[in-house]
mmCIF file of C-alpha atoms in Angstrom:
data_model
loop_
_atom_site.group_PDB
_atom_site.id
_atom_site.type_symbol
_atom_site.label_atom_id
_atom_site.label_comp_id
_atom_site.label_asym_id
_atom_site.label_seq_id
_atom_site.Cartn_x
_atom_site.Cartn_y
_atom_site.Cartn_z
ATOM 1 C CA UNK A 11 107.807 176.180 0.802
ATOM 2 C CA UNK A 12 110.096 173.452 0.439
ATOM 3 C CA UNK A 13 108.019 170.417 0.850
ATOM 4 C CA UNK A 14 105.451 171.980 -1.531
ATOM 5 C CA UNK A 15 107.464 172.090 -4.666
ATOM 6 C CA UNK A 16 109.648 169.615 -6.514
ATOM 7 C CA UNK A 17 109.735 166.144 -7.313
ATOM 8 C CA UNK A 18 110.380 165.444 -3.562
ATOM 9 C CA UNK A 19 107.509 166.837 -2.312
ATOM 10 C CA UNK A 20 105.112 164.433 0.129
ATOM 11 C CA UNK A 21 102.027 167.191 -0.733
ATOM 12 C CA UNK A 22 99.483 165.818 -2.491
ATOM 13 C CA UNK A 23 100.899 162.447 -2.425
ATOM 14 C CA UNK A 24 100.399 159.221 -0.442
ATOM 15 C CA UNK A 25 102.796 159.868 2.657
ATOM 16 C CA UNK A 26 101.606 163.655 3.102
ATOM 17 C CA UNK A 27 101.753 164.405 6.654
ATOM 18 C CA UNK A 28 100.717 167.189 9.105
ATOM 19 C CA UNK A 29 103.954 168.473 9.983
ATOM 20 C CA UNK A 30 104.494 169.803 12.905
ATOM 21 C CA UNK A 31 108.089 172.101 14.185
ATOM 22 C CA UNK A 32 109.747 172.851 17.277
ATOM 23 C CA UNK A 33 110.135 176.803 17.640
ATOM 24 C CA UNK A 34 112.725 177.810 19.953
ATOM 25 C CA UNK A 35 114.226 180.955 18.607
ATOM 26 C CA UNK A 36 111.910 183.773 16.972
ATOM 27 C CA UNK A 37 113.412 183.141 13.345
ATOM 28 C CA UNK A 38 112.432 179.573 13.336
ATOM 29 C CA UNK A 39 108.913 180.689 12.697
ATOM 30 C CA UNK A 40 109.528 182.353 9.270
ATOM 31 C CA UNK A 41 111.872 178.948 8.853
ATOM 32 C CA UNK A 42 109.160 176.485 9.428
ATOM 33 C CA UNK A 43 106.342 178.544 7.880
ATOM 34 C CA UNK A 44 109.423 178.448 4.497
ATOM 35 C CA UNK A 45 109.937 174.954 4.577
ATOM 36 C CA UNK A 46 106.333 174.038 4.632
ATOM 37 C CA UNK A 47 105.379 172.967 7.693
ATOM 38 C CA UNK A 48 101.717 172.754 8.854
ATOM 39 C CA UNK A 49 102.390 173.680 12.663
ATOM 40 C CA UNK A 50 104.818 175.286 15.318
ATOM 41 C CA UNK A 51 104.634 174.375 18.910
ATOM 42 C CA UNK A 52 106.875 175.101 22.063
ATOM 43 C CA UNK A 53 107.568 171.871 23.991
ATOM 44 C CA UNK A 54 109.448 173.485 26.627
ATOM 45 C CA UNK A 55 107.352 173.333 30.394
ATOM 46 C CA UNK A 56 109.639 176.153 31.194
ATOM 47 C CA UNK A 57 107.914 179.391 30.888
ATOM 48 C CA UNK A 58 110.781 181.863 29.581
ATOM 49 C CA UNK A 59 113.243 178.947 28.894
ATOM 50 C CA UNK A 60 113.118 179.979 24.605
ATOM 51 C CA UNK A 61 111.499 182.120 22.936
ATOM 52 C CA UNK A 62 108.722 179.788 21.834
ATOM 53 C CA UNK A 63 107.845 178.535 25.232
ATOM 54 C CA UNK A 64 107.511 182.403 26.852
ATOM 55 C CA UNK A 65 103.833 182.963 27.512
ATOM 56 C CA UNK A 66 104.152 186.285 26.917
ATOM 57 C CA UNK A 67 105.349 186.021 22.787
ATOM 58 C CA UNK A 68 101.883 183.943 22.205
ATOM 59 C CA UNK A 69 99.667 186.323 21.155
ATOM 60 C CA UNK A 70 102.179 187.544 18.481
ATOM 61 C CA UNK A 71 103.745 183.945 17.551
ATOM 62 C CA UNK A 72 99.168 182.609 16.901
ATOM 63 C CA UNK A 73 98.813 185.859 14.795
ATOM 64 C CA UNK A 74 101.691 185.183 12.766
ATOM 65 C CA UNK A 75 101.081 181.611 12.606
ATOM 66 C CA UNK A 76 97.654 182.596 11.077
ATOM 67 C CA UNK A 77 99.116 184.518 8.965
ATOM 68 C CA UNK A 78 101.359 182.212 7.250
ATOM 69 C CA UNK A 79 98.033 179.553 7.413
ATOM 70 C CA UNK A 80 99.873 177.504 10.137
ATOM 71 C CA UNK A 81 98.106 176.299 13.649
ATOM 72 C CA UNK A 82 100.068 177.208 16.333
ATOM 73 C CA UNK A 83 100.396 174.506 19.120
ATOM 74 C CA UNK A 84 101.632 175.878 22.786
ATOM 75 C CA UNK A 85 102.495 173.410 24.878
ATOM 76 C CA UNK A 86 101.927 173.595 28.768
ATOM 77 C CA UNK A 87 103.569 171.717 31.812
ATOM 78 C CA UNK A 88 103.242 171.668 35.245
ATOM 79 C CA UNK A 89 106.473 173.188 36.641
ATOM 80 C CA UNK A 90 110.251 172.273 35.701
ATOM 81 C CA UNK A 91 112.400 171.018 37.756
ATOM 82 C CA UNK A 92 115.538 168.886 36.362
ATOM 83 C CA UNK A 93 118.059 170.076 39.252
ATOM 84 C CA UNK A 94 118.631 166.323 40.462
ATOM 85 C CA UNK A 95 120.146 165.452 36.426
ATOM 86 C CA UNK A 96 121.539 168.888 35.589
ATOM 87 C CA UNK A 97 122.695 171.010 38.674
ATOM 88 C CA UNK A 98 123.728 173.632 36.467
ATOM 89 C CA UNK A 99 120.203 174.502 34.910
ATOM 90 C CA UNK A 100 118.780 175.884 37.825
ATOM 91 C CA UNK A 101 117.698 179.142 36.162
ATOM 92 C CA UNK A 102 115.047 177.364 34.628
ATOM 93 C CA UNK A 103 113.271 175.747 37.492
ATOM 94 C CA UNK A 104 109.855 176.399 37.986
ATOM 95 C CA UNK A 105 108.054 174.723 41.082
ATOM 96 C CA UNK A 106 104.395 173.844 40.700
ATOM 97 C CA UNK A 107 102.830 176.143 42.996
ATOM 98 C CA UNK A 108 100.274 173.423 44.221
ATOM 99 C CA UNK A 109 98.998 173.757 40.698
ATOM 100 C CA UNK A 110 98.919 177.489 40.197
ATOM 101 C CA UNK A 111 101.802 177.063 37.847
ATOM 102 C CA UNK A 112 99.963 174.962 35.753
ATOM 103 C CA UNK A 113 97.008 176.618 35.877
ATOM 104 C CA UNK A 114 98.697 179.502 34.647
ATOM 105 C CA UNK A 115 100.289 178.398 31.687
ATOM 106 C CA UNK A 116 97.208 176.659 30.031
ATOM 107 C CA UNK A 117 94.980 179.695 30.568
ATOM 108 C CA UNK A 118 98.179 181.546 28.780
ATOM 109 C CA UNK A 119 97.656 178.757 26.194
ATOM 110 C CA UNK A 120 93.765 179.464 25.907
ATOM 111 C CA UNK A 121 94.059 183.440 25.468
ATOM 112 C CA UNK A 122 95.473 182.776 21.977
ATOM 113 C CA UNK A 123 92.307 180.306 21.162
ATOM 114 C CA UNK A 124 94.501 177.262 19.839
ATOM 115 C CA UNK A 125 92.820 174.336 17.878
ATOM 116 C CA UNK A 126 95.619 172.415 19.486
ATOM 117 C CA UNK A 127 97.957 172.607 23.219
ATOM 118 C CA UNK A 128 100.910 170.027 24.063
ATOM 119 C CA UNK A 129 101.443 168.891 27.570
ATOM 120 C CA UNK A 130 104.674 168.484 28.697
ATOM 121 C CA UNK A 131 104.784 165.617 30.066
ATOM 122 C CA UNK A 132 102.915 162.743 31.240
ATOM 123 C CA UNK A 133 106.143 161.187 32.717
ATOM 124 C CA UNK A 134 109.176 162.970 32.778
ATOM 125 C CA UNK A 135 109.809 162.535 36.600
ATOM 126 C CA UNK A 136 113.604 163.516 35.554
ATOM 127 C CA UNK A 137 112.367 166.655 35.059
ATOM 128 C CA UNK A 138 109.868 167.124 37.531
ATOM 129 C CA UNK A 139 107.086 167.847 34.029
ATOM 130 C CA UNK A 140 105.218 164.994 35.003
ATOM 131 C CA UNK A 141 101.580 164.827 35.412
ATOM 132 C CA UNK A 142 100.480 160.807 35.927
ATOM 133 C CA UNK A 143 98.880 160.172 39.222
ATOM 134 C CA UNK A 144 101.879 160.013 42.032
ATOM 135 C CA UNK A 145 102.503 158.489 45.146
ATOM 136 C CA UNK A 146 105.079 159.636 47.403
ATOM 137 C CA UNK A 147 108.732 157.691 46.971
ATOM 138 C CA UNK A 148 112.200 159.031 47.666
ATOM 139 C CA UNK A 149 113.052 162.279 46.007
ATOM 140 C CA UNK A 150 109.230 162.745 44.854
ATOM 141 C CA UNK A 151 106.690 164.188 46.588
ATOM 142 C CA UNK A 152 102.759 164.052 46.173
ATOM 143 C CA UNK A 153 100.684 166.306 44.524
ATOM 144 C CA UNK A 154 99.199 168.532 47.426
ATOM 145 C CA UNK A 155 95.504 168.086 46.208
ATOM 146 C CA UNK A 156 95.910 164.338 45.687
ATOM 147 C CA UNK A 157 97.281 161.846 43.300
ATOM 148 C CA UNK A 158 95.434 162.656 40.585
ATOM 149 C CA UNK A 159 95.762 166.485 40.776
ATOM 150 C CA UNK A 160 97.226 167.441 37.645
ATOM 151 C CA UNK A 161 95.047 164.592 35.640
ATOM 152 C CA UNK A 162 92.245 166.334 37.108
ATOM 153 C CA UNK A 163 93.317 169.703 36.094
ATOM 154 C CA UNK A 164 94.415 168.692 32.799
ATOM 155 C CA UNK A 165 90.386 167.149 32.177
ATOM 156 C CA UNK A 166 89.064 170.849 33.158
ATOM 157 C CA UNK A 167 91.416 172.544 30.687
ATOM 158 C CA UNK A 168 91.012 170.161 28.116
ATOM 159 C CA UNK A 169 87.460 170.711 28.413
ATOM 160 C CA UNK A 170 87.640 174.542 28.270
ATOM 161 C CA UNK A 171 89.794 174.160 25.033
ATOM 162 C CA UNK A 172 87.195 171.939 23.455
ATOM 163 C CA UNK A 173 84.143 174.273 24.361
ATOM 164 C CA UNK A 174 86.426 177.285 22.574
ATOM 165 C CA UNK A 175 87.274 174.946 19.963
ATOM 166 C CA UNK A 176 83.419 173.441 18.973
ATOM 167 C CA UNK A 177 81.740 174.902 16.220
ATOM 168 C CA UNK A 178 79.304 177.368 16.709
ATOM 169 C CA UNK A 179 75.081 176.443 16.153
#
C-alpha cells in the first residue's frame, strides 16, 4: 500500500500509527486495504444508512478485512434520530426500541467476532446516538429502564466482546 512504500512512509518509523478508515461505500474497502490502512469501521448508528454501517454486509466486509490482514471495527449505536437538526433525513431514523435497537446491533457486531466495536455516541443528543445517563428535559426523554440504561447495556456487551475476545487456556 501507499503508506508502506516510499520515502514518506510512517511504517517502521517513529510516528507509525494504527490507522484506522471510515467505510461508507463497498469500494472503500479495497481503497483503504490499498493505501495501507490497519482498520475499517462504520461509524454510522444508522443501520442501512451506507453500506458499511448495514448489519447485514458484516459477515462479508470481517472476511474480507481478514483477508487483506485488516481488523474490522463495526460500530453500534442506540437508535438515530437527528429529525429536530435535519427535517429532511427522516429516512434514516431509527427509534431505540426501549433498547431492543441497541441490543440488536451489537449482537450483529458480535456474530462477526471483532477484536474491536465503536459506539456511536456517548453524547450526540443532536442526533438522538447518545448513551450517557439522561434525565428528562425538553425535547428528551428518559431511557425507559432508567438513566443509566444504555451504560448498563453497553457494560454487558462489552463484556461479551471481551469473553470472545480473551485468549483461550
Amino acid at each position: 500500500g501507499a503508506l508502506t512504500k516510499g520515502t514518506s512512509s510512517i511504517r517502521g518509523k517513529p510516528h507509525d500509527a494504527f490507522l484506522i478508515g471510515l467505510l461508507v461505500e463497498s469500494l472503500h474497502l479495497d481503497e483503504l486495504h490499498n493505501a495501507g490502512f490497519d482498520a475499517a469501521y462504520t461509524y454510522f448508528a444508522t443501520d442501512g444508512f451506507t453500506y458499511g454501517s448495514s448489519t447485514r454486509v458484516w459477515a462479508t466486509v470481517a472476511s474480507k478485512c481478514k483477508q487483506f490482514g485488516m481488523l474490522f471495527v463495526p460500530c453500534v449505536g442506540p437508535g438515530y434520530d437527528d429529525r429536530s437538526i435535519r427535517p429532511w433525513n427522516a429516512r434514516n431514523y431509527r427509534g431505540r426500541e426501549a433498547g431492543t435497537y441497541y441490543d440488536r446491533m451489537w449482537n450483529a457486531a458480535l456474530v462477526v467476532t471483532p477484536s474491536i466495536v465503536g459506539v456511536t455516541s456517548f453524547n450526540e443528543w443532536h442526533e438522538g446516538t447518545q448513551i450517557e445517563p439522561v434525565v428528562a428535559h425538553n425535547q428528551y426523554p428518559s431511557y425507559e429502564q432508567g438513566p443509566r440504561q444504555y451504560l448498563q447495556a453497553t457494560a454487558r456487551h462489552a463484556a461479551r466482546l471481551r469473553e470472545q475476545t480473551a485468549p483461550q487456556r
